[in-house]
mmCIF file of C-alpha atoms in Angstrom:
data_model
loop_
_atom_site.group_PDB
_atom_site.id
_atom_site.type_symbol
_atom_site.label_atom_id
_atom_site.label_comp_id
_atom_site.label_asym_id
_atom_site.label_seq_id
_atom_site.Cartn_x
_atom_site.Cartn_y
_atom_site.Cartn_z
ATOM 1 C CA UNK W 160 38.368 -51.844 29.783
ATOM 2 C CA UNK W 161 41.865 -52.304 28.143
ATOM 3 C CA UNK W 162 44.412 -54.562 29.506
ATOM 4 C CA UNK W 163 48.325 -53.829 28.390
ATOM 5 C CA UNK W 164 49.169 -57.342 29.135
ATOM 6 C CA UNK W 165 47.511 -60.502 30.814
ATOM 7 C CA UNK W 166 49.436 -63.381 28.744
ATOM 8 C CA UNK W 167 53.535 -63.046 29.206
ATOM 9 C CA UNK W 168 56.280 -65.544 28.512
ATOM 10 C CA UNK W 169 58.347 -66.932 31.299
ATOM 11 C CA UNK W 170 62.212 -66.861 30.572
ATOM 12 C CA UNK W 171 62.655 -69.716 28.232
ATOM 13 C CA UNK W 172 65.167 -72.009 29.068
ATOM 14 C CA UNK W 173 66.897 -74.246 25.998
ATOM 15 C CA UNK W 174 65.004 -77.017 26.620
ATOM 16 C CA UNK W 175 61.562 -75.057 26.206
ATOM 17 C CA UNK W 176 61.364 -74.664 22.782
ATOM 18 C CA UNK W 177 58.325 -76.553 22.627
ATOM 19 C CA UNK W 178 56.513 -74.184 24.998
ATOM 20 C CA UNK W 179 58.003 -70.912 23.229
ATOM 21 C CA UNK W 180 55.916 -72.739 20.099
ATOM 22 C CA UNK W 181 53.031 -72.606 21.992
ATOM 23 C CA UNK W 182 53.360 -69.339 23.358
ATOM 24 C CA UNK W 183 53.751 -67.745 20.185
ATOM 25 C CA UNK W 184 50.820 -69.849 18.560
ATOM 26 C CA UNK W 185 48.348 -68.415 21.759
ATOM 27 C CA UNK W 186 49.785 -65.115 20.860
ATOM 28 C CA UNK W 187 48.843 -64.657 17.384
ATOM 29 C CA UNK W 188 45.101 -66.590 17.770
ATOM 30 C CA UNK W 189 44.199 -64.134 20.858
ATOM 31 C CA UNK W 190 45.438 -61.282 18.657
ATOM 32 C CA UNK W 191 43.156 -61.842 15.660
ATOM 33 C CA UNK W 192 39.821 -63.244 18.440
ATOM 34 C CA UNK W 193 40.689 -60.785 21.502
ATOM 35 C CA UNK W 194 43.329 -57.931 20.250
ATOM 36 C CA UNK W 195 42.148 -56.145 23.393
ATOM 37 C CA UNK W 196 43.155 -59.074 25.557
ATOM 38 C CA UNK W 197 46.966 -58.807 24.008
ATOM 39 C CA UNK W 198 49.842 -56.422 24.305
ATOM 40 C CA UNK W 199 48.520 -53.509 21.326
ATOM 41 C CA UNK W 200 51.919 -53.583 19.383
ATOM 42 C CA UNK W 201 52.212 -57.733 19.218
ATOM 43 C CA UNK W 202 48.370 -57.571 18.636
ATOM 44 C CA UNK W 203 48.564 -55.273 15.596
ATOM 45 C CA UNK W 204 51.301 -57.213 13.972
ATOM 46 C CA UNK W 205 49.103 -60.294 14.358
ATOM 47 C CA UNK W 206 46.086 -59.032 13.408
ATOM 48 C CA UNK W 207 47.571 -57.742 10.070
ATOM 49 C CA UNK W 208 49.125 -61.227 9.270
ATOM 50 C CA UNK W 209 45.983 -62.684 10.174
ATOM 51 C CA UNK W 210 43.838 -60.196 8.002
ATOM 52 C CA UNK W 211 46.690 -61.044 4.981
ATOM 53 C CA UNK W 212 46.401 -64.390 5.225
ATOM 54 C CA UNK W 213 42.408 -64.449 5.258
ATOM 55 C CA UNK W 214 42.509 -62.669 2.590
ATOM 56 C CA UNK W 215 44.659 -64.537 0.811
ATOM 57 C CA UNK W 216 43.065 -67.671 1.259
ATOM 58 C CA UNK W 217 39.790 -66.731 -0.158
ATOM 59 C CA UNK W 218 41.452 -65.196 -3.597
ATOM 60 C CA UNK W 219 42.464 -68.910 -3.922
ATOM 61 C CA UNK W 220 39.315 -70.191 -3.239
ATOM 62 C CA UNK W 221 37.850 -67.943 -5.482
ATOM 63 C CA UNK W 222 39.971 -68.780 -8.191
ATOM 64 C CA UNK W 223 39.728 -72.415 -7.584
ATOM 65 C CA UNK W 224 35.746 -72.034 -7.493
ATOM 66 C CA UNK W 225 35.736 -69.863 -10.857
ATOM 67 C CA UNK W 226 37.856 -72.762 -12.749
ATOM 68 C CA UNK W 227 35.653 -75.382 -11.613
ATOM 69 C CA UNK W 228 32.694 -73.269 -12.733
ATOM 70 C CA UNK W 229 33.877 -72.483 -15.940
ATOM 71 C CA UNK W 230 35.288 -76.835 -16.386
ATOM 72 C CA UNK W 231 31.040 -77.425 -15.347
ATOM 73 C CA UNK W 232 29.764 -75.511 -17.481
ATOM 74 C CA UNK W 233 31.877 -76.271 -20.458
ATOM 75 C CA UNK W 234 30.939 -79.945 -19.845
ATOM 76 C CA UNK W 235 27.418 -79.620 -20.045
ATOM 77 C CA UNK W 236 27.349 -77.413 -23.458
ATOM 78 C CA UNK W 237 29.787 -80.744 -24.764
ATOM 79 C CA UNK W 238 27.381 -82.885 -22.831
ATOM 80 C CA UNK W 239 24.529 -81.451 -24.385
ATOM 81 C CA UNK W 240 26.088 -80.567 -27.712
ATOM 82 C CA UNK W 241 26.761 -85.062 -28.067
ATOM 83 C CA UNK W 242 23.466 -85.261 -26.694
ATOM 84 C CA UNK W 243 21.636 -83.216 -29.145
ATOM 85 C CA UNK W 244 23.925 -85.080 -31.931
ATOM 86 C CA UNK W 245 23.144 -88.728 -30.455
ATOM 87 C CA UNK W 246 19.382 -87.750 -30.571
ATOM 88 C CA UNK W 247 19.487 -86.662 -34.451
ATOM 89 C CA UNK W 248 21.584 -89.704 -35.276
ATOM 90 C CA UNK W 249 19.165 -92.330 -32.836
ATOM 91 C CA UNK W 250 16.132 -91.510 -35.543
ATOM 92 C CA UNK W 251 18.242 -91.253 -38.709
ATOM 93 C CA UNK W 252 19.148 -94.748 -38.139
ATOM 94 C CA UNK W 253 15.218 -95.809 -37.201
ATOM 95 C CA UNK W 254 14.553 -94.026 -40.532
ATOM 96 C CA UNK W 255 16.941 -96.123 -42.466
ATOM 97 C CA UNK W 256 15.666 -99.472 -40.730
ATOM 98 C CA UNK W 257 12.229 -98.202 -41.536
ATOM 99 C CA UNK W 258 10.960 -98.090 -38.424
ATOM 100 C CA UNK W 259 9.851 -94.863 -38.377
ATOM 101 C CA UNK W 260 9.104 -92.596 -41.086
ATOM 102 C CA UNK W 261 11.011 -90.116 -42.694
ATOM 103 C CA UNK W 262 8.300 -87.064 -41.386
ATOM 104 C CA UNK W 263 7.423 -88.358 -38.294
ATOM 105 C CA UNK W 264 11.068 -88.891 -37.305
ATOM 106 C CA UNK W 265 11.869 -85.276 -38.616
ATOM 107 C CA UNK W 266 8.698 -83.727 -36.324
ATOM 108 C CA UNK W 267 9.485 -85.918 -33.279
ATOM 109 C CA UNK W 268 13.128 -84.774 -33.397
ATOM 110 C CA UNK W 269 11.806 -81.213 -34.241
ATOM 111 C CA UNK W 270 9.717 -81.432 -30.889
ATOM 112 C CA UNK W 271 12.555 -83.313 -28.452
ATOM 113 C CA UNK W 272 15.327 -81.255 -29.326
ATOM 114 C CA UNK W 273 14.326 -78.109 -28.203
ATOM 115 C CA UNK W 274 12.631 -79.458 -25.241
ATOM 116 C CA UNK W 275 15.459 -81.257 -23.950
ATOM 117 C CA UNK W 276 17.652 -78.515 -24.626
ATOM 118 C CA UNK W 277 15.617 -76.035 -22.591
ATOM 119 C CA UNK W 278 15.656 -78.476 -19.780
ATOM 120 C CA UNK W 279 19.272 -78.853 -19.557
ATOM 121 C CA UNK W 280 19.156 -75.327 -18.535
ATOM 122 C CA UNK W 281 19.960 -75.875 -14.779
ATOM 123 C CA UNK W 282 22.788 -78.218 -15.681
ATOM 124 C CA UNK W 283 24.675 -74.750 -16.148
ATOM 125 C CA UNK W 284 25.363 -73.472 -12.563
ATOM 126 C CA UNK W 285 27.303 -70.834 -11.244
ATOM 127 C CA UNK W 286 28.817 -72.556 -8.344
ATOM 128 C CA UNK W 287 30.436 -75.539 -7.391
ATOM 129 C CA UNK W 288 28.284 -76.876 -4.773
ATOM 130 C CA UNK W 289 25.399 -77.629 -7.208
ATOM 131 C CA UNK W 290 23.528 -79.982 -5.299
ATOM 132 C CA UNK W 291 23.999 -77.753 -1.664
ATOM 133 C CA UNK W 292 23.287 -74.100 -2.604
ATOM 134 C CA UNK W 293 20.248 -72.936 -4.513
ATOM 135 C CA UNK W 294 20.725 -71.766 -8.623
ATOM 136 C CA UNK W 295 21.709 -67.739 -8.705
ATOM 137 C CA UNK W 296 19.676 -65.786 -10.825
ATOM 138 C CA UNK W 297 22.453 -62.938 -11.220
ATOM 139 C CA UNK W 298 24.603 -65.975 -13.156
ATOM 140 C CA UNK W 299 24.839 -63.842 -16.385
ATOM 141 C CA UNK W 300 28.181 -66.155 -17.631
ATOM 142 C CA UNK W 301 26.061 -69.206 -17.756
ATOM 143 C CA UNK W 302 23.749 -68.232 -20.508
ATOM 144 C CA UNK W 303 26.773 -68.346 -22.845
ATOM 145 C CA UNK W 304 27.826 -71.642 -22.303
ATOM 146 C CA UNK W 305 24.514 -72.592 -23.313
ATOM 147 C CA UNK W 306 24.294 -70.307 -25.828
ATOM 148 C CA UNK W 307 27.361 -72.289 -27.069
ATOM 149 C CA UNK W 308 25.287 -75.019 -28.080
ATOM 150 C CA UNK W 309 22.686 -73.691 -30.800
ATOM 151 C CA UNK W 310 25.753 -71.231 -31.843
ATOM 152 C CA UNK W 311 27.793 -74.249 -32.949
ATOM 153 C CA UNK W 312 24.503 -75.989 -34.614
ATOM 154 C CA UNK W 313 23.947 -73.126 -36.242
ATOM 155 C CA UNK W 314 26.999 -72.828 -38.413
ATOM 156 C CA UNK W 315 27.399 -76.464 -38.977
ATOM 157 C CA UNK W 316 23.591 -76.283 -40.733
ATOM 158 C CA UNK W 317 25.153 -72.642 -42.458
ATOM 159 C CA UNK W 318 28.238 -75.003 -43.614
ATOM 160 C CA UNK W 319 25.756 -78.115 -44.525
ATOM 161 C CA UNK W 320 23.624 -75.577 -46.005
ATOM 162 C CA UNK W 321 25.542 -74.084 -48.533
ATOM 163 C CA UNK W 322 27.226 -77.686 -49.248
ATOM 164 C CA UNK W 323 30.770 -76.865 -48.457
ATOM 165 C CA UNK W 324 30.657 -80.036 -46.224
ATOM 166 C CA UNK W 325 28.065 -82.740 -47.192
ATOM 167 C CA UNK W 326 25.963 -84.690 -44.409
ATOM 168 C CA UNK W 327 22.994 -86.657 -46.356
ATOM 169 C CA UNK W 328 22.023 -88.171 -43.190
ATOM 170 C CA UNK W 329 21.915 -85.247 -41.021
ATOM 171 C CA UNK W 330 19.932 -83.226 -44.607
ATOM 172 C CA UNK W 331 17.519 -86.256 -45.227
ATOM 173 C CA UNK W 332 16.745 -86.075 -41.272
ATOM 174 C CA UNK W 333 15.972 -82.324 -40.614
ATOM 175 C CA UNK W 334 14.689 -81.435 -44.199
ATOM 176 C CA UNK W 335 11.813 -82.389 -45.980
ATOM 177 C CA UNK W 336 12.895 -82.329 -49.034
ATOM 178 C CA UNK W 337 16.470 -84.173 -48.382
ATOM 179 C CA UNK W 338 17.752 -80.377 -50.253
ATOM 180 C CA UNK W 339 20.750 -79.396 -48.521
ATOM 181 C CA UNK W 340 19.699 -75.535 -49.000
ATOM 182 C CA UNK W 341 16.329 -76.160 -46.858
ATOM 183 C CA UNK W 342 19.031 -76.211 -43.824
ATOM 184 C CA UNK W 343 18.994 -72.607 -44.114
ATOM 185 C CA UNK W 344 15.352 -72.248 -43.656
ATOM 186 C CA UNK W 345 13.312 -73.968 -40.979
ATOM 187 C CA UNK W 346 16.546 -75.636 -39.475
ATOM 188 C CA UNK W 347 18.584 -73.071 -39.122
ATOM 189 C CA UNK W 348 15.613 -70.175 -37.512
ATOM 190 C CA UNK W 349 14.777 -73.376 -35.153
ATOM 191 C CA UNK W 350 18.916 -73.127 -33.387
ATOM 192 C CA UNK W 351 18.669 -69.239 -33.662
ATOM 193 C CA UNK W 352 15.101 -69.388 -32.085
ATOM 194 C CA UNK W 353 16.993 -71.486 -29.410
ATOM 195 C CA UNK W 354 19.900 -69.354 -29.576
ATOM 196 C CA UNK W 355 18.230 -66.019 -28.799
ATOM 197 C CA UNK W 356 15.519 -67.786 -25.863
ATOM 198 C CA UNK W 357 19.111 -68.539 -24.175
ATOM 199 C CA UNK W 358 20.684 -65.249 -24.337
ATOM 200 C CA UNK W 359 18.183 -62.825 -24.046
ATOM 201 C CA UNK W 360 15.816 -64.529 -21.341
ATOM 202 C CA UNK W 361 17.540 -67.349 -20.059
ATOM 203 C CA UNK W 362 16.226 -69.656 -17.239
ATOM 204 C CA UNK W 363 14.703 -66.679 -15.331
ATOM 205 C CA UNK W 364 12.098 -65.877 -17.427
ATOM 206 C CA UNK W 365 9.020 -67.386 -18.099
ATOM 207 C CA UNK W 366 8.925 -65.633 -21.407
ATOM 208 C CA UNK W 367 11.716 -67.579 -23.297
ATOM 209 C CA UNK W 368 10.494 -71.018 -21.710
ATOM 210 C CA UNK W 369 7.215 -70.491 -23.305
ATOM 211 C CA UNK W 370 8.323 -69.020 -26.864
ATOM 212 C CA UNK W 371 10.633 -72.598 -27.231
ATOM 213 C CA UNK W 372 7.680 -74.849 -26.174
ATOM 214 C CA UNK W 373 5.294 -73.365 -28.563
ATOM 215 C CA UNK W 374 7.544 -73.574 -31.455
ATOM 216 C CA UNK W 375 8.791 -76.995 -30.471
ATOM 217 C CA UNK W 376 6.267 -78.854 -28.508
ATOM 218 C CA UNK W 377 3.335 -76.851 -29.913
ATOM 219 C CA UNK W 378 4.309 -76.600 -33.925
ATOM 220 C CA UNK W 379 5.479 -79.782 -33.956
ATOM 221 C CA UNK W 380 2.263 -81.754 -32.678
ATOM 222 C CA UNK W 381 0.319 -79.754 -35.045
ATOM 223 C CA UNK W 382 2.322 -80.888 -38.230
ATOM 224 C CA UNK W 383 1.605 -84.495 -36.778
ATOM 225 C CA UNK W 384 -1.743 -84.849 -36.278
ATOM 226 C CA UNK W 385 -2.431 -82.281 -38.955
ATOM 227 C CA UNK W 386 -0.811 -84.325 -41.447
ATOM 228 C CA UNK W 387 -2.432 -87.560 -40.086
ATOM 229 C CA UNK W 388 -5.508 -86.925 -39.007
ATOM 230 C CA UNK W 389 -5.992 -82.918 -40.872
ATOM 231 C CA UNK W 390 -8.738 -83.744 -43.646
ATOM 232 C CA UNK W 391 -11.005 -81.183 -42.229
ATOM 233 C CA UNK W 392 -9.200 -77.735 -43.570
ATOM 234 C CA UNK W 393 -9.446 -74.453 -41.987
ATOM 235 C CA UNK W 394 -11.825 -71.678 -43.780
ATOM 236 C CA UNK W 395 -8.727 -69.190 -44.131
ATOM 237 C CA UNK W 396 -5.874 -71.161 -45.072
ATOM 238 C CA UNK W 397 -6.706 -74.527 -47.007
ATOM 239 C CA UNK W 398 -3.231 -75.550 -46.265
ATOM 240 C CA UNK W 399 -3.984 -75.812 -41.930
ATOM 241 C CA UNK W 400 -6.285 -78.550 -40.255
ATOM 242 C CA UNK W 401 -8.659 -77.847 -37.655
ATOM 243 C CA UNK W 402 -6.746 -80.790 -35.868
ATOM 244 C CA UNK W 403 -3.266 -79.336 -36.262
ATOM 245 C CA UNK W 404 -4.589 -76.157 -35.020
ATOM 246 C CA UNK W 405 -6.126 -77.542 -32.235
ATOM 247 C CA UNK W 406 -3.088 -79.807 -31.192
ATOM 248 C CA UNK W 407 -1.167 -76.616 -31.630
ATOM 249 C CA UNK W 408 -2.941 -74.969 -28.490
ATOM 250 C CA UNK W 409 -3.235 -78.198 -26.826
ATOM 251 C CA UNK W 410 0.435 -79.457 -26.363
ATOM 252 C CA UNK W 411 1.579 -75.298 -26.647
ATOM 253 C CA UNK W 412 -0.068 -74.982 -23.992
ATOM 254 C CA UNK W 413 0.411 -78.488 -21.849
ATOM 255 C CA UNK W 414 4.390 -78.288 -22.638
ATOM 256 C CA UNK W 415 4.716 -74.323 -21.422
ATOM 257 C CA UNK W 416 2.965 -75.569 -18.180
ATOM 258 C CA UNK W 417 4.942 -78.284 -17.509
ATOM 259 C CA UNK W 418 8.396 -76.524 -18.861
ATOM 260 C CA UNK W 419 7.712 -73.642 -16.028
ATOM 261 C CA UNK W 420 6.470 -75.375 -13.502
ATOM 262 C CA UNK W 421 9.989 -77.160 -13.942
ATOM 263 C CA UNK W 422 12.435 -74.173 -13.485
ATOM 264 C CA UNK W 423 9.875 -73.313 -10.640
ATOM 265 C CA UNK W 424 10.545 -76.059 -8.640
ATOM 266 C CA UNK W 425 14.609 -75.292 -9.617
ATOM 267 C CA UNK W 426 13.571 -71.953 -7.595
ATOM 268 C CA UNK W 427 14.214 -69.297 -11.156
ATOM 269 C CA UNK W 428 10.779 -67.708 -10.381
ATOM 270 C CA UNK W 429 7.586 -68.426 -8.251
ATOM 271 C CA UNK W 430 4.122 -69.158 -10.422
ATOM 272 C CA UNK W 431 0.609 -69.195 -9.193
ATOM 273 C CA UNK W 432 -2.711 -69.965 -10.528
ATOM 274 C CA UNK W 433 -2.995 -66.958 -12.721
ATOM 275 C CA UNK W 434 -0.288 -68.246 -14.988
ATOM 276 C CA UNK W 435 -2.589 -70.865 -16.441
ATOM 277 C CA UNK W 436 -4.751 -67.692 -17.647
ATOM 278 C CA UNK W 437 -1.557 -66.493 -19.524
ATOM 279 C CA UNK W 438 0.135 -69.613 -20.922
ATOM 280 C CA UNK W 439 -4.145 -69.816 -22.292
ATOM 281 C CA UNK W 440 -3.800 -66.505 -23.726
ATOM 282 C CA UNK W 441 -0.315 -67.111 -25.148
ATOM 283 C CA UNK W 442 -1.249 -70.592 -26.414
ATOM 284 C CA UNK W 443 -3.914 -68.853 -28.222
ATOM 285 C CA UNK W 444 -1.904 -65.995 -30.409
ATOM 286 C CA UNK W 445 0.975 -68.374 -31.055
ATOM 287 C CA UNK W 446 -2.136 -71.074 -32.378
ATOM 288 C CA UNK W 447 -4.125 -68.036 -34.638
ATOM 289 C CA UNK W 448 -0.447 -67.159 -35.669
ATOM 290 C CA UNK W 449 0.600 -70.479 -37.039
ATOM 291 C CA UNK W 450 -3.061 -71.356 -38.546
ATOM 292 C CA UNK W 451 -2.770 -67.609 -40.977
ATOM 293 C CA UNK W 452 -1.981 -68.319 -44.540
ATOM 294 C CA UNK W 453 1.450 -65.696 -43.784
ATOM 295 C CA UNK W 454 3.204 -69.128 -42.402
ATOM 296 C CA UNK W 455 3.396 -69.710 -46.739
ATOM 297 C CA UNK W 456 5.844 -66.883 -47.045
ATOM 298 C CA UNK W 457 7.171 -66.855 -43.628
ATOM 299 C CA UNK W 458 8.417 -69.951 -41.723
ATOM 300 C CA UNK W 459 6.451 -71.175 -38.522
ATOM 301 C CA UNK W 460 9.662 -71.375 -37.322
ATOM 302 C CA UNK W 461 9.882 -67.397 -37.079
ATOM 303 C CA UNK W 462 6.312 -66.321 -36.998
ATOM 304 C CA UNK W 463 5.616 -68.751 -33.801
ATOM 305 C CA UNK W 464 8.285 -67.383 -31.572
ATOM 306 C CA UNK W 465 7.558 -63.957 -32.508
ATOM 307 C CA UNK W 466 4.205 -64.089 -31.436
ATOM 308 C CA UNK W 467 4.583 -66.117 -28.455
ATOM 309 C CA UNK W 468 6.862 -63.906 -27.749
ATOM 310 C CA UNK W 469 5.125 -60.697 -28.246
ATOM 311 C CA UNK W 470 1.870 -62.442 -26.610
ATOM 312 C CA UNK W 471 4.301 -63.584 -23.112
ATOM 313 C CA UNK W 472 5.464 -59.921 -23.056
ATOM 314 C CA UNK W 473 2.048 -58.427 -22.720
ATOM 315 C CA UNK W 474 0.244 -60.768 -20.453
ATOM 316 C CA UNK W 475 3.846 -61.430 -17.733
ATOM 317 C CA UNK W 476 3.927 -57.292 -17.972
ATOM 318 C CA UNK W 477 7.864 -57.959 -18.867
#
């Protein structure tokens, strides 16, 4: 049922201007709530200011939300970029006191930084009520603030590398040789490893999570123990341990686990019990990769990922 008119002014006298305020304000609300309940032409005109303004409000807010995005997310790559930097310089300078050695300290900053890296993957969230609202997959722009971090590793090593700058600590801490051209080996394919886990699979996919523990958490154990404890050599490669390849599919295995049952719990994808069976099978290939006498020619740097890779692709059907 329409009704022309229910709410009418009363002739306003000069000392009602307070009243013709409120008039006016009940107008304009009961346009936008209840346009039926209003006179049709005042109600239109209302409705469309009301409409204008709405919309107009949440442009701003969108704007406003998009800025703060983009100021969060370019903290945490400078957060973690001084992060990653303060973690190479914290063993350099146990190295120098001789508190650690020169290969452990290179292996145990081999294993933490891509780790830690990985796990400062939900830092980087696409809106700014981080701790209220649950992480969006579909956040494509957050990758490449990430991304930002390995990129800018990676040419400082290319600049270290080919010794236009000079950084002895930084080359006697991540080579192990203290040769500034062995930044552009195993270095250099560890931040492009990291580089292309963050851009092509991000924090959605199992895949990418396991390929960086296997080469970090994996690899890295094995060279410990292997060179520690390795006097038992493998049949096919004199060079590999039966320890180091064992650690390898140990702590591959135990640090893919715990990295995606992480980013579960963050909500980026659901596991179950059958993904044990796969990070086992994955574990596996990336161990029988890294233990073949091809890791001489090619680094395990490259040969790890690929296989994990390859292996996570087949058994996650992705």
């Amino acid at each position: 049922m329409e009704f022309p008119l229910i709410v009418s002014s009363p002739p306003v006298r000069s000392t009602d201007h307070r009243l013709l305020k409120e008039s006016i304000i009940f107008h304009h609300s009961s346009a936008i709530l209840f346009p039926s309940l209003v006179h049709p032409q005042f109600a239109g005109k209302c409705a469309r200011i009301g409409r204008s303004r709405l919309l107009s409000t949440y442009a701003t807010s969108d704007s406003v939300a998009s800025m703060v995005t983009i100021l969060r997310d370019g903290g945490s790559a400078a957060l973690v970029m001084v992060g990653g930097y303060s973690l190479v310089r914290a063993f350099d300078s146990l190295t120098m006191r001789n508190v650690i050695e020169q290969s452990l300290s290179r292996k145990i900053v081999h294993v933490l930084s891509g780790l830690l890296y990985m796990a400062s993957w939900p830092m980087f969230r696409p809106t700014i009520f981080v701790f209220l609202l649950p992480p969006c997959s579909s956040s494509s722009e957050a990758r490449y603030f990430a991304a930002l971090v390995p990129l800018l590793n990676s040419i400082r090593l290319i600049i270290y590398g080919l010794s236009i700058v000079t950084d002895e600590s930084l080359i006697k801490s991540v080579t192990r040789e203290g040769k500034s051209k062995e930044l552009l080996r195993g270095p250099l394919y560890y931040v492009l490893v990291l580089l292309f886990s963050s851009l092509f699979f991000w924090r959605e996919s199992p895949i990418g999570i396991i390929l960086v523990a296997m080469m970090s958490g994996g690899d890295g154990f094995a060279d410990i123990l292997g060179r520690r404890y390795g006097s038992l050599k493998l049949p096919h490669n004199r060079k590999k341990s039966w320890i180091g390849s064992i650690s390898m599919f140990i702590f591959g295995f135990i640090f893919s686990i715990m990295m995606l049952y992480y980013f579960s719990a963050f909500g980026y994808f659901h596991l179950d019990w059958r993904t044990v069976e796969k990070v086992v099978l994955v574990s596996l290939a990336a161990t029988i990769a890294e233990s073949l006498p091809i890791s001489q020619v090619i680094d395990d740097n490259i040969t790890v990922p690929i296989i994990s890779t390859l292996a996570a692709c087949l058994v996650f059907g992705n």
